[in-house]
CSV table of C-alpha atoms in Angstrom, one decimal:
chain,number,residue,atom,x,y,z
A,188,MET,CA,121.6,129.3,147.9
A,189,TRP,CA,121.2,129.8,144.7
A,190,CYS,CA,124.9,130.1,144.4
A,191,ARG,CA,125.4,126.7,145.6
A,192,THR,CA,122.9,125.0,143.0
A,193,LYS,CA,124.9,126.9,140.2
A,194,GLN,CA,128.2,125.3,141.5
A,195,LEU,CA,126.4,121.9,141.7
A,196,LEU,CA,124.7,122.4,138.0
A,197,LEU,CA,128.1,123.3,136.6
A,198,ALA,CA,130.0,120.3,138.4
A,199,SER,CA,127.3,118.0,137.1
A,200,LEU,CA,127.8,119.4,133.6
A,201,LEU,CA,131.6,119.1,133.7
A,202,LEU,CA,131.4,115.4,135.2
A,203,LEU,CA,128.9,114.8,131.9
A,204,SER,CA,131.3,116.2,129.8
A,205,LEU,CA,134.2,114.4,130.9
A,206,LEU,CA,132.2,111.1,130.5
A,207,ALA,CA,131.4,112.0,127.3
A,208,CYS,CA,135.1,112.1,126.2
A,209,THR,CA,135.9,108.9,127.4
A,210,SER,CA,136.4,106.7,124.7
A,211,LYS,CA,138.2,103.2,124.0
A,212,THR,CA,139.9,104.7,121.1
A,213,ALA,CA,142.8,102.0,122.1
A,214,ASN,CA,140.6,99.2,121.3
A,215,LYS,CA,138.9,100.8,118.4
A,216,PRO,CA,138.6,98.6,115.2
A,217,GLU,CA,139.8,99.8,111.5
A,218,TYR,CA,136.1,98.8,110.5
A,219,LEU,CA,133.2,98.8,112.4
A,220,PHE,CA,130.0,97.6,110.8
A,221,LYS,CA,126.7,98.4,112.7
A,222,ALA,CA,123.7,96.0,112.2
A,223,SER,CA,120.0,96.5,112.4
A,224,MET,CA,117.9,93.7,113.2
A,225,LEU,CA,114.1,93.3,112.9
A,226,VAL,CA,114.1,90.2,115.2
A,227,LYS,CA,114.8,89.5,119.1
A,228,GLU,CA,117.7,88.4,120.7
A,229,ASN,CA,116.4,84.8,121.2
A,230,HIS,CA,115.8,84.5,117.1
A,231,THR,CA,118.5,82.6,115.0
A,232,TRP,CA,119.1,85.6,112.6
A,233,TYR,CA,120.4,87.3,115.9
A,234,LYS,CA,122.4,84.3,117.2
A,235,ALA,CA,123.8,83.9,113.7
A,236,PHE,CA,124.9,87.7,113.4
A,237,MET,CA,126.7,87.6,116.8
A,238,TYR,CA,128.3,84.5,115.5
A,239,PHE,CA,129.4,86.3,112.2
A,240,GLY,CA,130.6,89.0,114.5
A,241,GLU,CA,132.7,86.7,116.6
A,242,LEU,CA,134.3,85.5,113.2
A,243,LEU,CA,134.9,88.7,111.9
A,244,GLU,CA,136.9,89.6,114.8
A,245,LYS,CA,138.7,86.6,115.1
A,246,ARG,CA,139.8,86.2,111.6
A,247,SER,CA,140.9,89.9,110.9
A,248,GLY,CA,142.7,90.0,114.2
A,249,GLY,CA,140.5,92.7,115.6
A,250,ARG,CA,140.3,94.9,112.6
A,251,MET,CA,136.9,94.3,111.9
A,252,LYS,CA,134.0,94.7,114.3
A,253,LEU,CA,130.2,93.9,113.9
A,254,GLU,CA,127.5,95.5,116.6
A,255,VAL,CA,124.1,94.1,116.3
A,256,TYR,CA,121.0,95.8,117.3
A,257,PRO,CA,118.2,93.6,117.8
A,258,SER,CA,114.2,94.5,117.9
A,259,GLU,CA,114.4,97.4,115.4
A,260,GLN,CA,116.5,99.4,118.0
A,261,LEU,CA,118.2,101.0,115.3
A,262,ALA,CA,115.3,101.3,112.7
A,263,LYS,CA,112.3,99.1,111.0
A,264,GLU,CA,113.2,96.8,108.1
A,265,LEU,CA,112.7,99.2,105.3
A,266,GLU,CA,114.0,102.0,107.1
A,267,ALA,CA,117.4,100.0,108.0
A,268,VAL,CA,117.6,99.8,104.2
A,269,ARG,CA,117.3,103.4,103.8
A,270,LEU,CA,119.9,104.0,106.5
A,271,ILE,CA,122.1,101.4,105.0
A,272,ARG,CA,121.8,103.5,101.8
A,273,ALA,CA,122.7,106.6,103.1
A,274,GLY,CA,125.8,105.3,104.8
A,275,VAL,CA,124.3,105.6,108.3
A,276,ILE,CA,124.3,102.0,109.2
A,277,ASP,CA,126.1,99.1,107.2
A,278,MET,CA,123.9,95.7,107.5
A,279,THR,CA,120.6,94.3,107.9
A,280,ILE,CA,118.2,91.1,106.6
A,281,SER,CA,115.7,91.7,104.2
A,282,ALA,CA,114.0,90.3,100.9
A,283,GLY,CA,110.2,90.7,100.1
A,284,SER,CA,110.2,94.3,101.2
A,285,LEU,CA,112.9,95.4,98.7
A,286,THR,CA,110.2,94.8,96.1
A,287,ASN,CA,109.7,98.4,96.1
A,288,PHE,CA,113.3,99.2,95.2
A,289,ALA,CA,113.4,96.3,92.3
A,290,GLU,CA,110.5,94.4,90.9
A,291,ILE,CA,112.1,91.1,90.6
A,292,LEU,CA,112.3,90.6,94.3
A,293,THR,CA,108.7,90.1,94.3
A,294,PHE,CA,109.4,86.3,94.0
A,295,SER,CA,111.1,86.1,97.2
A,296,ASP,CA,107.8,86.8,98.6
A,297,MET,CA,105.2,85.3,96.5
A,298,PRO,CA,102.2,83.1,97.8
A,299,PHE,CA,101.8,79.6,96.0
A,300,LEU,CA,104.9,80.1,93.8
A,301,LEU,CA,107.4,77.4,95.4
A,302,ARG,CA,105.7,73.9,96.6
A,303,ASP,CA,108.9,73.3,98.8
A,304,THR,CA,112.6,74.2,100.5
A,305,ILE,CA,114.0,72.1,97.3
A,306,ALA,CA,112.5,74.6,94.8
A,307,MET,CA,113.5,77.5,97.0
A,308,HIS,CA,117.3,76.2,96.8
A,309,LYS,CA,116.8,75.5,93.2
A,310,LEU,CA,115.6,79.0,92.6
A,311,ILE,CA,118.2,80.8,94.9
A,312,ASN,CA,121.1,79.0,93.1
A,313,SER,CA,119.5,79.2,89.3
A,314,ALA,CA,120.4,81.9,86.9
A,315,ILE,CA,117.2,84.0,88.2
A,316,GLY,CA,118.7,83.7,91.7
A,317,LYS,CA,122.0,85.3,90.5
A,318,GLN,CA,119.8,88.1,88.7
A,319,ILE,CA,118.0,88.9,91.8
A,320,GLU,CA,121.7,89.2,93.4
A,321,ARG,CA,122.8,91.3,90.6
A,322,GLU,CA,119.6,93.5,90.7
A,323,MET,CA,120.1,94.1,94.5
A,324,ILE,CA,123.7,95.5,94.2
A,325,GLN,CA,122.9,97.4,91.0
A,326,LYS,CA,119.6,99.1,91.6
A,327,ILE,CA,119.6,99.2,95.5
A,328,GLY,CA,123.4,99.2,96.4
A,329,LEU,CA,122.9,96.2,98.7
A,330,ARG,CA,125.2,93.0,98.6
A,331,PRO,CA,123.5,89.8,99.6
A,332,LEU,CA,126.0,87.6,101.7
A,333,GLY,CA,123.7,84.4,101.3
A,334,TYR,CA,120.2,83.2,102.5
A,335,PHE,CA,118.6,82.6,105.6
A,336,GLN,CA,115.5,80.2,105.2
A,337,ARG,CA,112.5,81.2,106.8
A,338,GLY,CA,109.5,79.1,107.9
A,339,GLU,CA,106.8,78.2,105.7
A,340,ARG,CA,103.7,80.5,106.3
A,341,HIS,CA,100.4,78.5,107.3
A,342,LEU,CA,96.9,79.4,107.9
A,343,THR,CA,95.4,80.2,111.5
A,344,SER,CA,91.5,80.0,112.0
A,345,ASN,CA,88.7,78.7,114.5
A,346,ARG,CA,87.5,76.1,112.1
A,347,PRO,CA,89.4,73.5,110.3
A,348,ILE,CA,90.2,74.6,106.6
A,349,LYS,CA,91.3,71.4,104.6
A,350,HIS,CA,90.3,72.4,100.9
A,351,PRO,CA,90.1,76.0,99.6
A,352,ASP,CA,86.1,75.2,99.2
A,353,ASP,CA,86.3,75.4,103.1
A,354,LEU,CA,87.3,79.3,103.1
A,355,ASN,CA,83.9,80.3,102.2
A,356,GLU,CA,84.7,84.3,102.6
A,357,LEU,CA,86.7,83.7,105.9
A,358,ILE,CA,88.2,87.1,106.7
A,359,ILE,CA,91.8,86.7,107.0
A,360,ARG,CA,94.4,89.2,107.8
A,361,VAL,CA,97.2,89.3,105.1
A,362,PRO,CA,100.5,92.0,104.9
A,363,ASN,CA,99.9,95.0,102.8
A,364,ALA,CA,101.0,93.5,99.6
A,365,PRO,CA,98.9,93.2,96.5
A,366,SER,CA,99.9,89.4,95.9
A,367,TYR,CA,98.4,88.2,99.1
A,368,VAL,CA,95.5,90.0,98.3
A,369,VAL,CA,94.9,88.8,95.0
A,370,ALA,CA,95.9,84.8,95.5
A,371,TRP,CA,93.3,84.7,98.9
A,372,LYS,CA,90.9,86.2,96.9
A,373,ALA,CA,90.9,83.9,94.2
A,374,LEU,CA,90.8,81.1,96.7
A,375,GLY,CA,87.5,82.4,98.2
A,376,ALA,CA,88.6,84.4,101.4
A,377,LYS,CA,88.0,87.8,102.3
A,378,PRO,CA,91.6,89.0,102.5
A,379,THR,CA,92.2,92.2,104.7
A,380,PRO,CA,95.2,93.9,104.9
A,381,MET,CA,96.4,95.1,108.3
A,382,ALA,CA,99.3,95.8,110.2
A,383,PHE,CA,100.6,93.1,112.1
A,384,SER,CA,100.5,94.8,115.4
A,385,GLU,CA,96.7,94.8,115.1
A,386,VAL,CA,96.2,91.2,114.4
A,387,PHE,CA,95.9,89.8,117.8
A,388,SER,CA,93.2,92.2,119.1
A,389,SER,CA,91.7,91.9,115.7
A,390,LEU,CA,91.2,88.1,116.3
A,391,GLN,CA,90.0,88.8,119.7
A,392,GLN,CA,87.3,91.3,118.5
A,393,GLY,CA,86.0,89.2,115.3
A,394,THR,CA,87.0,92.0,113.1
A,395,ILE,CA,89.2,89.0,111.2
A,396,GLU,CA,88.7,85.4,111.4
A,397,ALA,CA,92.0,84.0,110.3
A,398,GLN,CA,95.6,85.2,109.9
A,399,GLU,CA,98.9,83.6,108.1
A,400,ASN,CA,102.2,83.4,109.7
A,401,PRO,CA,105.5,80.9,110.2
A,402,PHE,CA,105.4,78.8,113.0
A,403,ALA,CA,107.7,80.9,115.1
A,404,MET,CA,105.6,84.0,114.8
A,405,ILE,CA,102.4,82.7,115.4
A,406,LYS,CA,103.8,81.2,118.8
A,407,ASN,CA,105.9,84.7,119.6
A,408,ALA,CA,102.5,86.7,119.0
A,409,GLY,CA,100.6,84.4,121.0
A,410,PHE,CA,98.1,83.4,118.4
A,411,SER,CA,97.5,80.1,120.0
A,412,GLU,CA,95.5,82.0,122.6
A,413,VAL,CA,92.9,83.1,120.2
A,414,GLN,CA,93.0,80.4,117.0
A,415,LYS,CA,92.4,77.1,117.6
A,416,TYR,CA,93.6,75.4,114.0
A,417,LEU,CA,96.6,75.5,112.4
A,418,ASN,CA,96.3,74.5,108.8
A,419,LEU,CA,99.3,73.3,107.4
A,420,THR,CA,99.1,75.4,103.9
A,421,GLY,CA,102.6,76.3,103.4
A,422,HIS,CA,101.5,78.7,101.0
A,423,LEU,CA,104.8,80.7,101.2
A,424,ILE,CA,108.1,79.6,101.2
A,425,THR,CA,110.3,82.5,101.7
A,426,TRP,CA,113.8,83.6,102.9
A,427,GLY,CA,115.8,86.6,103.8
A,428,TYR,CA,118.9,88.2,102.5
A,429,PRO,CA,121.5,89.0,104.9
A,430,LEU,CA,122.8,92.4,103.6
A,431,VAL,CA,125.9,94.8,103.6
A,432,GLY,CA,125.7,98.1,101.6
A,433,GLU,CA,127.8,97.6,98.7
A,434,LYS,CA,129.6,101.2,99.4
A,435,GLN,CA,130.6,99.7,102.9
A,436,PHE,CA,131.7,96.6,101.5
A,437,GLN,CA,133.7,98.0,98.9
A,438,SER,CA,135.7,100.1,101.3
A,439,LEU,CA,137.3,97.3,102.3
A,440,PRO,CA,140.8,95.9,101.4
A,441,GLN,CA,140.7,92.6,99.3
A,442,ASP,CA,142.0,90.5,102.4
A,443,LEU,CA,139.5,91.7,104.6
A,444,LYS,CA,136.6,91.3,101.7
A,445,THR,CA,137.6,87.9,101.6
A,446,ILE,CA,137.3,87.3,105.4
A,447,PHE,CA,133.9,89.1,105.3
A,448,LEU,CA,132.6,86.5,102.5
A,449,GLU,CA,133.9,83.3,104.0
A,450,SER,CA,132.7,84.4,107.5
A,451,ALA,CA,129.3,85.1,105.6
A,452,LYS,CA,129.5,81.3,104.2
A,453,ASP,CA,130.0,80.0,107.8
A,454,MET,CA,127.3,82.1,109.2
A,455,GLN,CA,124.7,80.9,106.7
A,456,ALA,CA,125.6,77.2,107.7
A,457,PHE,CA,125.3,77.9,111.5
A,458,GLU,CA,121.8,79.6,111.1
A,459,HIS,CA,120.3,76.9,109.1
A,460,GLN,CA,121.3,74.5,111.9
A,461,LEU,CA,119.7,76.7,114.2
A,462,PHE,CA,116.7,77.4,112.0
A,463,LEU,CA,115.8,73.5,111.6
A,464,GLN,CA,116.3,72.9,115.6
A,465,ASN,CA,113.9,75.7,116.2
A,466,GLU,CA,111.1,74.8,113.6
A,467,SER,CA,110.8,71.4,115.5
A,468,LYS,CA,111.0,72.6,118.9
A,469,VAL,CA,108.5,75.5,118.0
A,470,GLN,CA,105.9,73.1,116.3
A,471,GLU,CA,105.9,71.1,119.7
A,472,GLN,CA,105.3,74.3,121.6
A,473,LEU,CA,102.1,75.2,119.9
A,474,LYS,CA,100.6,71.9,119.9
A,475,GLN,CA,101.4,71.8,123.9
A,476,ALA,CA,99.5,75.1,123.7
A,477,GLY,CA,96.3,73.5,122.4
A,478,MET,CA,96.7,74.3,118.5
A,479,ILE,CA,95.3,71.5,116.4
A,480,PHE,CA,97.3,70.8,113.2
A,481,VAL,CA,95.4,70.3,110.2
A,482,GLU,CA,96.6,68.6,107.0
A,483,VAL,CA,95.4,70.2,104.0
A,484,ASP,CA,95.1,69.4,100.3
A,485,LYS,CA,98.1,71.4,99.1
A,486,THR,CA,97.9,70.7,95.3
A,487,ALA,CA,94.2,72.5,95.7
A,488,PHE,CA,95.6,75.6,97.2
A,489,MET,CA,98.1,75.7,94.6
A,490,GLU,CA,96.1,75.5,91.8
A,491,ASN,CA,93.8,77.8,92.7
A,492,GLY,CA,96.5,80.4,94.1
A,493,GLU,CA,99.2,80.4,91.6
A,494,LYS,CA,97.0,81.3,88.5
A,495,ALA,CA,95.5,84.5,90.2
A,496,VAL,CA,99.2,86.0,91.2
A,497,TYR,CA,100.4,85.1,87.8
A,498,GLU,CA,97.9,87.5,86.5
A,499,SER,CA,98.8,90.3,89.0
A,500,LEU,CA,102.3,90.4,87.7
A,501,SER,CA,103.5,92.8,84.9
A,502,PRO,CA,104.4,91.2,81.7
A,503,PRO,CA,108.2,91.0,82.1
A,504,MET,CA,107.6,89.3,85.8
A,505,GLN,CA,105.4,87.0,83.9
A,506,LYS,CA,108.1,85.9,81.8
A,507,ILE,CA,110.4,85.2,84.9
A,508,TYR,CA,107.5,83.6,86.7
A,509,LYS,CA,107.4,81.1,84.1
A,510,SER,CA,111.3,80.5,84.0
A,511,ILE,CA,111.0,80.2,87.9
A,512,LYS,CA,108.4,77.2,87.4
A,513,LYS,CA,110.4,75.4,84.9
A,514,ILE,CA,113.7,75.3,87.1
A,515,THR,CA,111.6,74.7,90.2
A,516,GLN,CA,109.5,71.9,89.0
B,43,MET,CA,104.9,139.7,103.9
B,44,ARG,CA,103.0,138.3,101.2
B,45,PHE,CA,105.1,135.0,101.6
B,46,ARG,CA,104.3,134.8,104.9
B,47,ALA,CA,100.6,135.0,104.3
B,48,PHE,CA,100.9,132.5,101.6
B,49,LEU,CA,102.6,130.0,103.5
B,50,ALA,CA,100.4,130.3,106.6
B,51,LYS,CA,97.2,129.5,104.0
B,52,PHE,CA,99.2,126.8,102.3
B,53,LEU,CA,99.9,124.8,105.6
B,54,LYS,CA,96.2,125.8,106.9
B,55,TYR,CA,94.7,124.5,103.9
B,56,GLY,CA,96.9,121.4,103.7
B,57,THR,CA,96.3,120.5,107.3
B,58,LEU,CA,92.5,120.8,106.2
B,59,LEU,CA,92.5,118.3,103.1
B,60,THR,CA,95.3,116.0,104.6
B,61,SER,CA,92.9,115.3,107.8
B,62,SER,CA,89.7,115.0,105.9
B,63,GLY,CA,91.4,112.6,103.6
B,64,PHE,CA,92.6,110.7,106.8
B,65,ILE,CA,89.4,110.7,108.1
B,66,PHE,CA,87.8,109.5,104.8
B,67,THR,CA,90.2,106.6,104.2
B,68,VAL,CA,90.1,105.4,107.8
B,69,SER,CA,86.3,105.2,107.6
B,70,LEU,CA,86.4,103.7,104.1
B,71,GLN,CA,88.7,100.9,105.5
B,72,ILE,CA,86.8,100.3,108.8
B,73,TYR,CA,83.1,100.5,106.7
B,74,ALA,CA,84.7,97.7,104.2
B,75,ARG,CA,86.2,95.4,106.7
B,76,PHE,CA,82.6,95.1,108.0
B,77,PHE,CA,80.2,95.6,105.1
B,78,LEU,CA,82.1,95.0,101.9
B,79,ASN,CA,83.5,91.9,100.1
B,80,ASP,CA,86.5,93.6,99.4
B,81,VAL,CA,88.7,95.9,101.6
B,82,PRO,CA,90.6,98.2,99.0
B,83,PRO,CA,94.5,97.4,99.8
B,84,TRP,CA,95.5,101.0,99.2
B,85,THR,CA,93.3,102.4,102.2
B,86,GLU,CA,96.2,101.3,104.8
B,87,GLU,CA,99.1,102.9,103.1
B,88,ALA,CA,96.9,106.2,102.0
B,89,SER,CA,95.7,106.7,105.7
B,90,ARG,CA,99.4,106.6,106.9
B,91,ILE,CA,100.6,109.0,104.2
B,92,LEU,CA,97.8,111.4,104.8
B,93,PHE,CA,98.7,111.1,108.5
B,94,ILE,CA,101.9,112.1,108.4
B,95,TYR,CA,101.2,115.0,106.1
B,96,ALA,CA,98.7,116.1,108.5
B,97,ILE,CA,101.2,116.4,111.2
B,98,ALA,CA,103.5,117.9,108.8
B,99,PHE,CA,101.4,120.8,107.9
B,100,ALA,CA,99.9,121.2,111.2
B,101,SER,CA,103.5,121.6,112.8
B,102,GLY,CA,104.6,124.6,111.4
B,103,LEU,CA,101.4,126.1,112.3
B,104,ALA,CA,101.4,124.9,115.8
B,105,TYR,CA,104.9,126.5,116.1
B,106,LYS,CA,103.5,129.8,114.8
B,107,GLY,CA,100.6,130.0,117.0
B,108,ASN,CA,102.8,128.4,120.0
B,109,TYR,CA,100.7,125.7,120.4
B,110,PHE,CA,103.3,123.5,121.5
B,111,VAL,CA,103.9,122.2,125.3
B,112,PHE,CA,105.3,124.5,127.5
B,113,LEU,CA,106.9,123.7,131.2
B,114,GLU,CA,105.9,126.8,133.2
B,115,VAL,CA,106.3,125.4,136.2
B,116,PHE,CA,110.3,125.7,135.8
B,117,TYR,CA,109.9,128.3,133.8
B,118,SER,CA,108.2,130.8,135.8
B,119,GLY,CA,110.7,130.1,138.9
B,120,LEU,CA,113.5,131.5,136.8
B,121,SER,CA,115.3,134.9,136.9
B,122,PRO,CA,114.5,137.4,134.4
B,123,TYR,CA,117.7,136.9,133.1
B,124,THR,CA,117.5,133.3,132.7
B,125,LYS,CA,114.2,133.7,131.3
B,126,LYS,CA,115.7,135.8,128.6
B,127,ILE,CA,118.3,133.5,127.6
B,128,ILE,CA,116.0,130.6,127.8
B,129,ASP,CA,113.5,132.2,125.5
B,130,LEU,CA,116.3,133.3,122.8
B,131,MET,CA,118.1,129.8,123.1
B,132,THR,CA,115.0,127.7,122.5
B,133,HIS,CA,114.0,129.5,119.3
B,134,LEU,CA,117.6,129.6,118.2
B,135,LEU,CA,117.9,125.8,118.8
B,136,SER,CA,114.8,125.0,117.0
B,137,PHE,CA,116.0,127.1,114.1
B,138,ILE,CA,119.6,125.4,113.9
B,139,LEU,CA,118.1,121.7,114.4
B,140,PHE,CA,115.1,122.3,111.9
B,141,GLY,CA,117.6,123.8,109.5
B,142,ILE,CA,119.6,120.8,109.5
B,143,CYS,CA,117.0,118.7,109.1
B,144,THR,CA,115.6,120.6,106.1
B,145,LEU,CA,118.9,119.9,104.2
B,146,TYR,CA,118.8,116.3,105.3
B,147,SER,CA,115.3,116.1,104.4
B,148,LEU,CA,116.1,117.1,100.8
B,149,GLN,CA,118.4,114.2,100.6
B,150,MET,CA,115.8,111.9,101.6
B,151,VAL,CA,113.4,113.2,99.1
B,152,GLU,CA,116.2,112.4,96.6
B,153,MET,CA,116.7,108.9,97.8
B,154,GLY,CA,112.9,108.2,97.5
B,155,LEU,CA,113.0,109.0,93.4
B,156,SER,CA,114.4,105.1,93.2
B,157,GLU,CA,111.8,103.6,95.8
B,158,TYR,CA,108.0,102.9,95.6
B,159,SER,CA,105.3,102.2,98.1
B,160,PRO,CA,103.9,98.5,98.2
B,161,SER,CA,100.5,99.1,97.2
B,162,LEU,CA,99.9,102.6,96.1
B,163,GLN,CA,103.1,102.2,93.6
B,164,VAL,CA,103.8,106.1,94.3
B,165,ILE,CA,107.4,106.9,94.5
B,166,MET,CA,108.4,107.4,98.2
B,167,ALA,CA,109.7,110.9,97.5
B,168,ILE,CA,106.2,112.0,97.7
B,169,PRO,CA,106.0,110.8,101.6
B,170,PHE,CA,109.1,112.1,102.2
B,171,LEU,CA,108.7,115.3,100.8
B,172,SER,CA,106.2,115.8,104.2
B,173,MET,CA,109.3,116.1,106.1
B,174,LEU,CA,110.8,118.7,104.2
B,175,ILE,CA,107.5,120.6,104.5
B,176,LEU,CA,107.8,119.9,108.3
B,177,CYS,CA,111.2,121.1,108.7
B,178,ALA,CA,111.4,124.1,106.3
B,179,SER,CA,108.0,125.4,108.2
B,180,ILE,CA,109.4,125.1,111.7
B,181,CYS,CA,112.7,126.6,110.9
B,182,TYR,CA,110.9,129.6,109.2
B,183,TYR,CA,108.9,130.2,112.1
B,184,SER,CA,111.3,129.4,114.7
B,185,PHE,CA,113.5,132.4,112.8
B,186,LEU,CA,110.6,134.7,112.9
B,187,ALA,CA,109.7,133.7,116.7
B,188,PHE,CA,113.5,134.3,117.7
B,189,LEU,CA,113.4,137.8,115.8
B,190,LYS,CA,110.4,138.7,117.9
B,191,LYS,CA,111.8,137.4,121.0
B,192,VAL,CA,115.1,139.9,120.2
B,193,LYS,CA,112.8,142.8,119.6
B,194,PHE,CA,111.0,142.1,122.9
B,195,TRP,CA,113.8,141.8,125.0
B,196,LYS,CA,115.7,145.0,123.4
B,197,SER,CA,112.9,147.0,123.9
């Protein structure tokens, strides 16, 4: 009996080793890129990267290939950045989290900095925008391939908030970033840094009374079940950079580098179209889910919030802040 | 022998201190959420780092004291010879695995020198150092356990 089991075990092991040896060496591309994504498969970023992969393969005649892993299968946002720097994976999307590596990136995730998306485009295409990109390459070793607009962040609550005076110590969950805490505190709220995964249950239990996120995130997390009002504060306009490791990019021959950058431009345009379609769709879905959209006094929010954010910055960043305000006016 | 005693003490007090620190920061966070006007933003990050360190310090001690999960159901049904092989291989493979991890964690610590944590603003090499502590201590204790098993099976 034992002998038979041994034989069976041995046979299974052999079969497994054989299966492990089979690989598609004939179809193996010259350059294989692996991208880690925070978002799910139905998100516009994932679709854009899939489109980018198709373009790369087609235009390079199969010499380049892109594998996209959604839903943090490979790593979380910051871990993905570290893995790219270590040469384990090649691409991801990030922006605000990169402040940990280069302080100037703080402007890509700063509340009450930009009034609208026109100001955002002005900033990205300005000399400061180019400085941000340079620092990403030099200090972090990541090359931005364009930018993906993210939805504006809005405040959700169970009572309407039209003016900062309405906040009156409202307990708001904020991400673990000092600028958020400072800004909401200055407006009269009680900001509470908390991990995103805890937000839904904390809203249910009353640990927090409000939270702020873009439309798509509010819908995906199901906050409409525990929050009644969606106050259109638009206090944060932000974007994400599709990134490739600089070492990985430099390892490409010149002709492939050109294809890579051109395909990235097309990807950005493709994603922007998807983003615009998605934003209007999500707003409708939130209204249907019972959320009441509240128009707010944006100027009052901006005036109170921006001063506090400015004071929280280091002197060199305060100088850049002033330049950004001039550019985006 | 002196080193062994020092390491055990270092890990023991490390576990105690970081666990106490973890309990303190979490309690402070909960208290501040309900009773204070301001929640110190550093508490979330500090609690995370302290928790990671508590695990890092305690893992080596757990290996030393044989407190890891042990699947006796399968083990007890095996022949003495297979038991012997498994005993030796478990410690040897643990030693190799954590030896490799120790080398890579050194790289991680080096990478962490250019990165800062978002709210505490400490260099990330400090939290990454916990990986080195965990891997190096398990590597050391797995080697000792391997030698002990070799001695036992020889006798």
